[in-house]
Amino acid sequence: MLAWGIAMFDRHAGSERAILVQLAFGKGEFDEDLEELRRLADTSGAATVGVITGRRQRPDPALYAGKGKVDEVAEQKQATDADLVIFNHALSGAQERNLETKLECRVIDRITLILDIFAQRARSAEGKLQVELAQLEHMSTRLVRGWTHLDRQRGGGVGARGPGETQLETDRQLLTKRVAVLKDKLKKVQTQRDTQRRARQRSGVVNIAIVGYTNAGKSSLFNKLTAAKAYAADQLFATVDTTLRKLFIPAAQPLVLSDTVGFVRDLPHELVAAFRATLTEAIEADVLLHVVDAANSAKETQISAVNTVLAEIGAGDIPQILVMNKIDAIEHAPHVLRHESGSISAVWVSARSGEGIDLLRAALAERFPLARSPLEIEWANTQISGNHEQNL
């Protein structure tokens, strides 16, 4: 169930009844975005009871959707007894407050929805710290939201300040202190990770990070490659905690595989920043296994969304192998593709059935061949990068 709320609106005892709002601007389409919003709402625990779509040239400054569309949402809210409205867009604090006043129910945006899901799914102490930091930093941009004891003070000025202003300042100070504590704890986690990573590098261990759009099958692939038992389910953000395991391939150098948090379109910047310690596994990787749902019609958009986040965290230039997953759901899938240099650029697999996994293992062995000394490792890498004819 959604963890974010404001004081003036109560929740249902069970699942919240949500109306989804998806707008298209200019000539944009919204079918794929709307389906993703449905799945995000379902993942959060909200029950979708209505959907409102529309088209505008640009967002309305006050209400985002415009008065007529908001009236339509209000009518559907009354008809469905909804207690929550979810916009598949980033709303400003003022827009959320205006919409809540107009609709007389809670209104959240895409960012808050994603943060809530991460809060539910984080299991490790580190993951919980990262999510809380992201939530507090998001809250800091709209602190007046939900503080109903300040309503009478908002129109004030000189001579109109009172207990509400004092309370607001106290709240800001408490939030700032908590953010500082969380950042300090995460800095220590980062130091520990850096120490472990340097130790692996000194021992010649190759770091491979699995990245990809949420629900592309990253954790399933991780489990198939390492025989681990990381949680995997047909859900968005099934897990948000990073897991590392040794990956043994007889013909390859020592490998460590990390399963990172799934990406999504318009991943909140607060979340990217908070999870930087976790995503360092991707930043410092020798190669990225970019897992793609090959059966998804929006796969090109999802690949672009992942690459955008990778560029944002400084991992945009790390070599990738595209792992086109779920080939059991498509027809006539190729086996491998190669760059002009000869190195493998893509492998088609099914993490569920295991089809193609041997090809992926062979691709990693080809890229990181077993060698007995640093000189042999350098020579092997030189041979592979210059070999245009090698085939699996």
mmCIF file of C-alpha atoms in Angstrom:
data_model
loop_
_atom_site.group_PDB
_atom_site.id
_atom_site.type_symbol
_atom_site.label_atom_id
_atom_site.label_comp_id
_atom_site.label_asym_id
_atom_site.label_seq_id
_atom_site.Cartn_x
_atom_site.Cartn_y
_atom_site.Cartn_z
ATOM 1 C CA MET A 1 0.000 0.000 0.000
ATOM 2 C CA LEU A 2 1.224 3.497 -0.720
ATOM 3 C CA ALA A 3 3.346 4.869 2.114
ATOM 4 C CA TRP A 4 3.058 8.537 1.255
ATOM 5 C CA GLY A 5 0.144 10.613 2.362
ATOM 6 C CA ILE A 6 -0.861 13.977 3.725
ATOM 7 C CA ALA A 7 -2.594 14.798 6.949
ATOM 8 C CA MET A 8 -5.897 16.070 5.605
ATOM 9 C CA PHE A 9 -6.943 12.847 3.832
ATOM 10 C CA ASP A 10 -7.474 9.460 5.463
ATOM 11 C CA ARG A 11 -6.753 6.116 3.808
ATOM 12 C CA HIS A 12 -8.948 3.137 3.289
ATOM 13 C CA ALA A 13 -8.272 0.220 5.594
ATOM 14 C CA GLY A 14 -7.581 -2.000 2.574
ATOM 15 C CA SER A 15 -6.105 -1.306 -0.846
ATOM 16 C CA GLU A 16 -6.382 2.269 -2.006
ATOM 17 C CA ARG A 17 -8.710 2.851 -4.937
ATOM 18 C CA ALA A 18 -6.814 4.789 -7.561
ATOM 19 C CA ILE A 19 -7.630 6.743 -10.697
ATOM 20 C CA LEU A 20 -4.753 6.883 -13.172
ATOM 21 C CA VAL A 21 -4.130 10.001 -15.254
ATOM 22 C CA GLN A 22 -2.001 9.849 -18.400
ATOM 23 C CA LEU A 23 -1.643 12.799 -20.773
ATOM 24 C CA ALA A 24 0.055 12.964 -24.158
ATOM 25 C CA PHE A 25 1.639 16.232 -25.247
ATOM 26 C CA GLY A 26 1.884 17.305 -28.868
ATOM 27 C CA LYS A 27 1.920 14.209 -31.077
ATOM 28 C CA GLY A 28 3.090 11.852 -28.339
ATOM 29 C CA GLU A 29 1.426 8.494 -27.679
ATOM 30 C CA PHE A 30 0.517 7.133 -24.285
ATOM 31 C CA ASP A 31 -0.556 3.493 -24.694
ATOM 32 C CA GLU A 32 2.736 1.954 -23.564
ATOM 33 C CA ASP A 33 3.219 4.533 -20.817
ATOM 34 C CA LEU A 34 -0.296 3.886 -19.532
ATOM 35 C CA GLU A 35 0.268 0.134 -19.327
ATOM 36 C CA GLU A 36 3.447 0.734 -17.349
ATOM 37 C CA LEU A 37 1.547 3.057 -15.001
ATOM 38 C CA ARG A 38 -1.057 0.340 -14.462
ATOM 39 C CA ARG A 39 1.676 -2.092 -13.474
ATOM 40 C CA LEU A 40 3.364 0.446 -11.199
ATOM 41 C CA ALA A 41 0.063 1.127 -9.425
ATOM 42 C CA ASP A 42 -0.591 -2.587 -9.056
ATOM 43 C CA THR A 43 2.925 -3.129 -7.714
ATOM 44 C CA SER A 44 2.377 -0.407 -5.113
ATOM 45 C CA GLY A 45 -0.770 -2.159 -3.853
ATOM 46 C CA ALA A 46 -3.286 0.317 -5.263
ATOM 47 C CA ALA A 47 -6.398 -0.973 -7.020
ATOM 48 C CA THR A 48 -7.048 0.854 -10.302
ATOM 49 C CA VAL A 49 -10.731 1.820 -10.518
ATOM 50 C CA GLY A 50 -10.533 4.354 -13.333
ATOM 51 C CA VAL A 51 -8.321 5.745 -16.073
ATOM 52 C CA ILE A 52 -8.327 9.257 -17.511
ATOM 53 C CA THR A 53 -6.381 10.091 -20.649
ATOM 54 C CA GLY A 54 -6.094 13.269 -22.639
ATOM 55 C CA ARG A 55 -3.992 15.346 -24.960
ATOM 56 C CA ARG A 56 -2.579 18.827 -24.476
ATOM 57 C CA GLN A 57 0.009 21.035 -26.100
ATOM 58 C CA ARG A 58 1.700 21.766 -22.771
ATOM 59 C CA PRO A 59 1.075 21.209 -19.031
ATOM 60 C CA ASP A 60 -1.224 23.623 -17.233
ATOM 61 C CA PRO A 61 0.869 25.656 -14.737
ATOM 62 C CA ALA A 62 -1.689 25.355 -11.928
ATOM 63 C CA LEU A 63 -3.338 21.955 -12.397
ATOM 64 C CA TYR A 64 -1.092 20.233 -14.956
ATOM 65 C CA ALA A 65 -4.107 18.669 -16.694
ATOM 66 C CA GLY A 66 -6.266 21.756 -17.112
ATOM 67 C CA LYS A 67 -9.587 22.583 -15.439
ATOM 68 C CA GLY A 68 -11.826 20.593 -17.812
ATOM 69 C CA LYS A 69 -9.776 17.409 -17.465
ATOM 70 C CA VAL A 70 -9.575 17.809 -13.691
ATOM 71 C CA ASP A 71 -13.377 18.125 -13.592
ATOM 72 C CA GLU A 72 -13.521 14.824 -15.497
ATOM 73 C CA VAL A 73 -11.244 13.230 -12.899
ATOM 74 C CA ALA A 74 -13.463 14.598 -10.125
ATOM 75 C CA GLU A 75 -16.569 13.079 -11.716
ATOM 76 C CA GLN A 76 -14.910 9.681 -12.022
ATOM 77 C CA LYS A 77 -13.660 9.939 -8.451
ATOM 78 C CA GLN A 78 -17.233 10.416 -7.236
ATOM 79 C CA ALA A 79 -18.508 7.567 -9.408
ATOM 80 C CA THR A 80 -15.845 5.071 -8.277
ATOM 81 C CA ASP A 81 -15.355 6.203 -4.669
ATOM 82 C CA ALA A 82 -11.640 6.568 -5.382
ATOM 83 C CA ASP A 83 -9.411 7.949 -2.659
ATOM 84 C CA LEU A 84 -6.222 8.390 -4.686
ATOM 85 C CA VAL A 85 -5.293 9.964 -8.039
ATOM 86 C CA ILE A 86 -1.975 9.033 -9.661
ATOM 87 C CA PHE A 87 -0.497 11.218 -12.405
ATOM 88 C CA ASN A 88 2.012 9.505 -14.669
ATOM 89 C CA HIS A 89 4.010 12.716 -14.726
ATOM 90 C CA ALA A 90 6.215 14.785 -12.441
ATOM 91 C CA LEU A 91 4.069 17.323 -10.602
ATOM 92 C CA SER A 92 5.296 20.375 -8.764
ATOM 93 C CA GLY A 93 4.386 20.812 -5.110
ATOM 94 C CA ALA A 94 1.980 23.618 -6.031
ATOM 95 C CA GLN A 95 0.251 21.491 -8.675
ATOM 96 C CA GLU A 96 -0.227 18.633 -6.186
ATOM 97 C CA ARG A 97 -1.727 20.990 -3.594
ATOM 98 C CA ASN A 98 -4.037 22.608 -6.151
ATOM 99 C CA LEU A 99 -5.199 19.224 -7.419
ATOM 100 C CA GLU A 100 -5.830 17.909 -3.904
ATOM 101 C CA THR A 101 -7.875 20.970 -3.061
ATOM 102 C CA LYS A 102 -9.903 20.577 -6.240
ATOM 103 C CA LEU A 103 -10.362 16.787 -6.028
ATOM 104 C CA GLU A 104 -10.575 16.477 -2.235
ATOM 105 C CA CYS A 105 -8.362 13.404 -2.159
ATOM 106 C CA ARG A 106 -4.702 12.503 -2.224
ATOM 107 C CA VAL A 107 -2.812 13.144 -5.450
ATOM 108 C CA ILE A 108 0.633 11.727 -6.151
ATOM 109 C CA ASP A 109 2.883 11.785 -9.189
ATOM 110 C CA ARG A 110 5.052 9.196 -10.916
ATOM 111 C CA ILE A 111 8.102 10.047 -8.816
ATOM 112 C CA THR A 112 6.304 9.542 -5.506
ATOM 113 C CA LEU A 113 4.804 6.289 -6.791
ATOM 114 C CA ILE A 114 8.206 4.864 -7.740
ATOM 115 C CA LEU A 115 9.742 5.976 -4.439
ATOM 116 C CA ASP A 116 6.929 4.223 -2.592
ATOM 117 C CA ILE A 117 7.532 0.961 -4.450
ATOM 118 C CA PHE A 118 11.231 1.132 -3.659
ATOM 119 C CA ALA A 119 10.390 1.732 -0.001
ATOM 120 C CA GLN A 120 8.285 -1.434 0.023
ATOM 121 C CA ARG A 121 10.871 -3.570 -1.774
ATOM 122 C CA ALA A 122 14.097 -2.551 -0.012
ATOM 123 C CA ARG A 123 15.245 -5.375 2.255
ATOM 124 C CA SER A 124 18.877 -4.670 3.093
ATOM 125 C CA ALA A 125 19.891 -2.015 5.619
ATOM 126 C CA GLU A 126 21.692 -0.176 2.812
ATOM 127 C CA GLY A 127 18.678 -0.270 0.525
ATOM 128 C CA LYS A 128 16.412 1.107 3.254
ATOM 129 C CA LEU A 129 18.839 3.953 3.931
ATOM 130 C CA GLN A 130 19.004 4.800 0.235
ATOM 131 C CA VAL A 131 15.233 4.847 -0.193
ATOM 132 C CA GLU A 132 14.643 6.929 2.927
ATOM 133 C CA LEU A 133 17.211 9.464 1.741
ATOM 134 C CA ALA A 134 15.515 9.697 -1.648
ATOM 135 C CA GLN A 135 12.098 10.169 -0.039
ATOM 136 C CA LEU A 136 13.313 12.873 2.343
ATOM 137 C CA GLU A 137 15.103 14.781 -0.398
ATOM 138 C CA HIS A 138 11.960 14.610 -2.525
ATOM 139 C CA MET A 139 9.909 15.781 0.460
ATOM 140 C CA SER A 140 12.273 18.699 1.078
ATOM 141 C CA THR A 141 11.179 20.277 -2.216
ATOM 142 C CA ARG A 142 7.518 20.348 -1.104
ATOM 143 C CA LEU A 143 7.609 20.448 2.681
ATOM 144 C CA VAL A 144 4.457 22.546 3.045
ATOM 145 C CA ARG A 145 2.495 19.727 1.422
ATOM 146 C CA GLY A 146 0.323 18.057 3.993
ATOM 147 C CA TRP A 147 1.199 20.293 6.937
ATOM 148 C CA THR A 148 -2.378 21.368 7.612
ATOM 149 C CA HIS A 149 -1.516 23.150 10.845
ATOM 150 C CA LEU A 150 0.228 25.769 8.672
ATOM 151 C CA ASP A 151 -2.728 26.530 6.394
ATOM 152 C CA ARG A 152 -3.686 29.700 8.201
ATOM 153 C CA GLN A 153 -0.120 31.006 7.947
ATOM 154 C CA ARG A 154 0.453 30.581 4.226
ATOM 155 C CA GLY A 155 -1.113 33.852 3.281
ATOM 156 C CA GLY A 156 0.826 35.729 5.934
ATOM 157 C CA GLY A 157 3.626 38.188 5.776
ATOM 158 C CA VAL A 158 4.937 40.776 8.143
ATOM 159 C CA GLY A 159 2.759 40.710 11.238
ATOM 160 C CA ALA A 160 1.120 37.436 10.203
ATOM 161 C CA ARG A 161 3.837 34.984 11.182
ATOM 162 C CA GLY A 162 3.118 32.726 14.118
ATOM 163 C CA PRO A 163 3.412 29.183 15.456
ATOM 164 C CA GLY A 164 2.966 27.728 11.980
ATOM 165 C CA GLU A 165 6.105 29.395 10.658
ATOM 166 C CA THR A 166 8.028 28.212 13.719
ATOM 167 C CA GLN A 167 6.787 24.657 13.233
ATOM 168 C CA LEU A 168 7.684 24.700 9.548
ATOM 169 C CA GLU A 169 11.220 25.822 10.320
ATOM 170 C CA THR A 170 11.528 23.117 12.994
ATOM 171 C CA ASP A 171 10.363 20.527 10.490
ATOM 172 C CA ARG A 172 12.922 21.711 7.965
ATOM 173 C CA GLN A 173 15.717 21.521 10.516
ATOM 174 C CA LEU A 174 14.732 17.987 11.562
ATOM 175 C CA LEU A 175 14.575 16.877 7.939
ATOM 176 C CA THR A 176 17.975 18.441 7.195
ATOM 177 C CA LYS A 177 19.534 16.686 10.196
ATOM 178 C CA ARG A 178 18.082 13.318 9.208
ATOM 179 C CA VAL A 179 19.324 13.725 5.622
ATOM 180 C CA ALA A 180 22.812 14.484 6.961
ATOM 181 C CA VAL A 181 22.743 11.349 9.149
ATOM 182 C CA LEU A 182 21.645 9.169 6.219
ATOM 183 C CA LYS A 183 24.326 10.591 3.915
ATOM 184 C CA ASP A 184 26.968 9.922 6.556
ATOM 185 C CA LYS A 185 25.842 6.292 6.935
ATOM 186 C CA LEU A 186 25.766 5.781 3.173
ATOM 187 C CA LYS A 187 29.221 7.326 2.864
ATOM 188 C CA LYS A 188 30.502 4.609 5.208
ATOM 189 C CA VAL A 189 28.769 1.970 3.090
ATOM 190 C CA GLN A 190 30.419 3.452 0.004
ATOM 191 C CA THR A 191 33.829 3.250 1.713
ATOM 192 C CA GLN A 192 33.248 -0.422 2.526
ATOM 193 C CA ARG A 193 32.208 -1.156 -1.053
ATOM 194 C CA ASP A 194 35.267 0.669 -2.397
ATOM 195 C CA THR A 195 37.535 -1.381 -0.140
ATOM 196 C CA GLN A 196 35.964 -4.641 -1.294
ATOM 197 C CA ARG A 197 36.115 -3.559 -4.938
ATOM 198 C CA ARG A 198 39.818 -2.635 -4.709
ATOM 199 C CA ALA A 199 40.545 -6.001 -3.128
ATOM 200 C CA ARG A 200 38.843 -7.772 -6.049
ATOM 201 C CA GLN A 201 40.745 -5.660 -8.542
ATOM 202 C CA ARG A 202 44.080 -6.449 -6.869
ATOM 203 C CA SER A 203 43.305 -10.149 -7.096
ATOM 204 C CA GLY A 204 42.542 -9.858 -10.809
ATOM 205 C CA VAL A 205 38.798 -10.495 -10.460
ATOM 206 C CA VAL A 206 36.669 -9.205 -13.343
ATOM 207 C CA ASN A 207 33.572 -7.231 -12.296
ATOM 208 C CA ILE A 208 30.442 -7.812 -14.401
ATOM 209 C CA ALA A 209 27.265 -5.877 -13.629
ATOM 210 C CA ILE A 210 23.778 -6.807 -14.800
ATOM 211 C CA VAL A 211 21.697 -3.758 -15.712
ATOM 212 C CA GLY A 212 18.403 -3.360 -17.493
ATOM 213 C CA TYR A 213 14.859 -2.099 -17.464
ATOM 214 C CA THR A 214 12.725 -3.323 -14.616
ATOM 215 C CA ASN A 215 11.084 -6.715 -15.227
ATOM 216 C CA ALA A 216 13.437 -7.524 -18.110
ATOM 217 C CA GLY A 217 14.571 -10.661 -16.258
ATOM 218 C CA LYS A 218 17.796 -9.462 -14.616
ATOM 219 C CA SER A 219 17.418 -11.425 -11.381
ATOM 220 C CA SER A 220 16.312 -14.527 -13.269
ATOM 221 C CA LEU A 221 19.428 -14.310 -15.432
ATOM 222 C CA PHE A 222 21.562 -13.727 -12.334
ATOM 223 C CA ASN A 223 20.130 -16.859 -10.716
ATOM 224 C CA LYS A 224 20.594 -18.925 -13.875
ATOM 225 C CA LEU A 225 24.248 -17.898 -14.269
ATOM 226 C CA THR A 226 25.287 -18.241 -10.619
ATOM 227 C CA ALA A 227 22.810 -20.788 -9.192
ATOM 228 C CA ALA A 228 21.878 -18.107 -6.660
ATOM 229 C CA LYS A 229 18.398 -17.746 -5.193
ATOM 230 C CA ALA A 230 17.861 -14.004 -5.516
ATOM 231 C CA TYR A 231 14.180 -13.045 -5.429
ATOM 232 C CA ALA A 232 12.744 -12.936 -8.948
ATOM 233 C CA ALA A 233 9.118 -12.382 -9.949
ATOM 234 C CA ASP A 234 7.043 -11.058 -12.833
ATOM 235 C CA GLN A 235 6.784 -7.661 -11.158
ATOM 236 C CA LEU A 236 8.189 -4.189 -11.598
ATOM 237 C CA PHE A 237 11.092 -3.642 -9.191
ATOM 238 C CA ALA A 238 10.828 -7.151 -7.755
ATOM 239 C CA THR A 239 14.056 -6.407 -5.904
ATOM 240 C CA VAL A 240 15.955 -3.176 -5.304
ATOM 241 C CA ASP A 241 18.939 -4.578 -3.413
ATOM 242 C CA THR A 242 22.249 -5.377 -5.095
ATOM 243 C CA THR A 243 23.519 -8.961 -4.861
ATOM 244 C CA LEU A 244 27.034 -10.156 -5.735
ATOM 245 C CA ARG A 245 28.097 -13.728 -6.510
ATOM 246 C CA LYS A 246 31.141 -15.425 -7.971
ATOM 247 C CA LEU A 247 30.599 -16.598 -11.539
ATOM 248 C CA PHE A 248 32.626 -19.668 -12.474
ATOM 249 C CA ILE A 249 33.358 -20.242 -16.152
ATOM 250 C CA PRO A 250 36.191 -22.745 -16.718
ATOM 251 C CA ALA A 251 37.739 -20.919 -19.684
ATOM 252 C CA ALA A 252 37.458 -17.428 -18.146
ATOM 253 C CA GLN A 253 39.278 -15.339 -15.576
ATOM 254 C CA PRO A 254 37.778 -15.118 -12.056
ATOM 255 C CA LEU A 255 34.453 -13.270 -12.384
ATOM 256 C CA VAL A 256 32.126 -11.550 -9.943
ATOM 257 C CA LEU A 257 28.569 -10.847 -11.102
ATOM 258 C CA SER A 258 26.394 -8.145 -9.527
ATOM 259 C CA ASP A 259 22.634 -7.801 -9.961
ATOM 260 C CA THR A 260 21.741 -4.105 -9.737
ATOM 261 C CA VAL A 261 18.456 -2.283 -9.265
ATOM 262 C CA GLY A 262 16.169 -2.171 -12.288
ATOM 263 C CA PHE A 263 15.793 1.042 -14.257
ATOM 264 C CA VAL A 264 12.644 2.661 -15.542
ATOM 265 C CA ARG A 265 11.717 5.570 -17.759
ATOM 266 C CA ASP A 266 12.063 8.893 -15.917
ATOM 267 C CA LEU A 267 13.714 7.249 -12.916
ATOM 268 C CA PRO A 268 13.609 9.920 -10.181
ATOM 269 C CA HIS A 269 16.867 11.848 -9.918
ATOM 270 C CA GLU A 270 16.618 11.631 -6.115
ATOM 271 C CA LEU A 271 16.609 7.851 -6.390
ATOM 272 C CA VAL A 272 19.523 7.746 -8.818
ATOM 273 C CA ALA A 273 21.547 9.952 -6.471
ATOM 274 C CA ALA A 274 20.636 7.961 -3.360
ATOM 275 C CA PHE A 275 21.464 4.636 -5.030
ATOM 276 C CA ARG A 276 24.811 5.860 -6.337
ATOM 277 C CA ALA A 277 26.662 3.595 -3.876
ATOM 278 C CA THR A 278 24.800 0.571 -5.220
ATOM 279 C CA LEU A 279 25.138 1.699 -8.825
ATOM 280 C CA THR A 280 28.892 2.050 -8.341
ATOM 281 C CA GLU A 281 28.985 -1.659 -9.121
ATOM 282 C CA ALA A 282 27.873 -0.639 -12.611
ATOM 283 C CA ILE A 283 30.159 2.409 -12.752
ATOM 284 C CA GLU A 284 33.229 0.299 -11.913
ATOM 285 C CA ALA A 285 32.268 -2.741 -13.989
ATOM 286 C CA ASP A 286 34.553 -4.155 -16.658
ATOM 287 C CA VAL A 287 31.509 -4.971 -18.770
ATOM 288 C CA LEU A 288 27.750 -4.520 -18.432
ATOM 289 C CA LEU A 289 25.254 -7.230 -19.260
ATOM 290 C CA HIS A 290 22.359 -5.083 -20.463
ATOM 291 C CA VAL A 291 19.303 -7.321 -20.152
ATOM 292 C CA VAL A 292 16.455 -6.538 -22.558
ATOM 293 C CA ASP A 293 12.970 -8.032 -22.779
ATOM 294 C CA ALA A 294 13.208 -9.124 -26.416
ATOM 295 C CA ALA A 295 9.453 -9.771 -26.566
ATOM 296 C CA ASN A 296 8.505 -6.260 -25.463
ATOM 297 C CA SER A 297 7.339 -3.960 -28.257
ATOM 298 C CA ALA A 298 8.857 -1.003 -26.378
ATOM 299 C CA LYS A 299 12.303 -2.582 -26.055
ATOM 300 C CA GLU A 300 14.078 0.162 -28.018
ATOM 301 C CA THR A 301 12.595 2.822 -25.735
ATOM 302 C CA GLN A 302 13.590 0.788 -22.695
ATOM 303 C CA ILE A 303 17.157 0.350 -23.965
ATOM 304 C CA SER A 304 17.365 4.114 -24.426
ATOM 305 C CA ALA A 305 15.994 4.744 -20.908
ATOM 306 C CA VAL A 306 18.617 2.452 -19.364
ATOM 307 C CA ASN A 307 21.425 4.075 -21.342
ATOM 308 C CA THR A 308 20.221 7.510 -20.218
ATOM 309 C CA VAL A 309 20.525 6.527 -16.549
ATOM 310 C CA LEU A 310 23.908 4.885 -17.176
ATOM 311 C CA ALA A 311 25.167 8.115 -18.731
ATOM 312 C CA GLU A 312 23.795 10.066 -15.762
ATOM 313 C CA ILE A 313 25.776 8.000 -13.250
ATOM 314 C CA GLY A 314 28.957 8.026 -15.324
ATOM 315 C CA ALA A 315 28.701 4.498 -16.731
ATOM 316 C CA GLY A 316 27.765 5.433 -20.281
ATOM 317 C CA ASP A 317 31.138 4.468 -21.778
ATOM 318 C CA ILE A 318 31.461 1.033 -20.173
ATOM 319 C CA PRO A 319 31.375 -1.800 -22.758
ATOM 320 C CA GLN A 320 28.057 -3.627 -22.958
ATOM 321 C CA ILE A 321 26.819 -6.989 -24.078
ATOM 322 C CA LEU A 322 23.122 -6.857 -24.886
ATOM 323 C CA VAL A 323 21.375 -9.896 -23.447
ATOM 324 C CA MET A 324 18.122 -10.257 -25.368
ATOM 325 C CA ASN A 325 16.052 -12.226 -22.872
ATOM 326 C CA LYS A 326 12.735 -14.111 -23.160
ATOM 327 C CA ILE A 327 13.431 -15.581 -26.595
ATOM 328 C CA ASP A 328 10.964 -18.337 -25.714
ATOM 329 C CA ALA A 329 8.288 -15.687 -26.329
ATOM 330 C CA ILE A 330 9.461 -14.683 -29.833
ATOM 331 C CA GLU A 331 10.153 -16.420 -33.143
ATOM 332 C CA HIS A 332 13.285 -16.633 -35.279
ATOM 333 C CA ALA A 333 15.667 -15.079 -32.764
ATOM 334 C CA PRO A 334 19.335 -14.938 -33.844
ATOM 335 C CA HIS A 335 21.985 -16.420 -31.551
ATOM 336 C CA VAL A 336 24.706 -13.774 -31.338
ATOM 337 C CA LEU A 337 25.707 -10.518 -32.996
ATOM 338 C CA ARG A 338 29.214 -9.102 -33.208
ATOM 339 C CA HIS A 339 30.768 -5.665 -33.437
ATOM 340 C CA GLU A 340 32.914 -4.854 -36.453
ATOM 341 C CA SER A 341 35.896 -5.444 -34.151
ATOM 342 C CA GLY A 342 34.780 -9.042 -33.795
ATOM 343 C CA SER A 343 33.673 -8.908 -30.155
ATOM 344 C CA ILE A 344 30.191 -10.142 -29.287
ATOM 345 C CA SER A 345 27.679 -7.317 -28.941
ATOM 346 C CA ALA A 346 24.453 -9.254 -28.278
ATOM 347 C CA VAL A 347 23.337 -12.716 -27.167
ATOM 348 C CA TRP A 348 19.779 -14.088 -27.301
ATOM 349 C CA VAL A 349 18.779 -16.160 -24.249
ATOM 350 C CA SER A 350 15.907 -17.364 -22.129
ATOM 351 C CA ALA A 351 16.689 -16.993 -18.432
ATOM 352 C CA ARG A 352 13.640 -19.120 -17.700
ATOM 353 C CA SER A 353 14.444 -22.169 -19.847
ATOM 354 C CA GLY A 354 18.215 -21.741 -19.986
ATOM 355 C CA GLU A 355 18.331 -21.547 -23.794
ATOM 356 C CA GLY A 356 21.322 -19.512 -24.943
ATOM 357 C CA ILE A 357 22.950 -19.356 -21.488
ATOM 358 C CA ASP A 358 25.897 -21.424 -22.739
ATOM 359 C CA LEU A 359 26.406 -18.872 -25.524
ATOM 360 C CA LEU A 360 26.470 -16.059 -22.971
ATOM 361 C CA ARG A 361 29.010 -17.936 -20.858
ATOM 362 C CA ALA A 362 31.120 -18.501 -23.972
ATOM 363 C CA ALA A 363 30.873 -14.790 -24.814
ATOM 364 C CA LEU A 364 32.235 -13.888 -21.366
ATOM 365 C CA ALA A 365 35.009 -16.470 -21.694
ATOM 366 C CA GLU A 366 35.925 -14.996 -25.068
ATOM 367 C CA ARG A 367 36.066 -11.474 -23.651
ATOM 368 C CA PHE A 368 37.909 -12.439 -20.455
ATOM 369 C CA PRO A 369 39.965 -15.539 -21.339
ATOM 370 C CA LEU A 370 41.831 -17.423 -18.662
ATOM 371 C CA ALA A 371 45.456 -16.344 -18.445
ATOM 372 C CA ARG A 372 48.217 -17.188 -15.975
ATOM 373 C CA SER A 373 49.945 -13.818 -15.716
ATOM 374 C CA PRO A 374 49.219 -10.116 -16.302
ATOM 375 C CA LEU A 375 51.309 -10.304 -19.484
ATOM 376 C CA GLU A 376 49.254 -13.234 -20.785
ATOM 377 C CA ILE A 377 46.014 -11.406 -19.872
ATOM 378 C CA GLU A 378 47.136 -8.361 -21.871
ATOM 379 C CA TRP A 379 48.156 -10.547 -24.798
ATOM 380 C CA ALA A 380 44.821 -12.439 -24.752
ATOM 381 C CA ASN A 381 42.805 -9.234 -24.710
ATOM 382 C CA THR A 382 44.855 -7.905 -27.615
ATOM 383 C CA GLN A 383 44.205 -11.063 -29.602
ATOM 384 C CA ILE A 384 40.450 -10.939 -29.006
ATOM 385 C CA SER A 385 40.071 -7.235 -29.846
ATOM 386 C CA GLY A 386 41.864 -7.780 -33.143
ATOM 387 C CA ASN A 387 40.171 -11.031 -34.158
ATOM 388 C CA HIS A 388 37.443 -10.360 -36.714
ATOM 389 C CA GLU A 389 36.771 -13.934 -37.684
ATOM 390 C CA GLN A 390 36.327 -15.728 -34.377
ATOM 391 C CA ASN A 391 33.055 -17.632 -33.970
ATOM 392 C CA LEU A 392 31.464 -19.382 -31.033
#
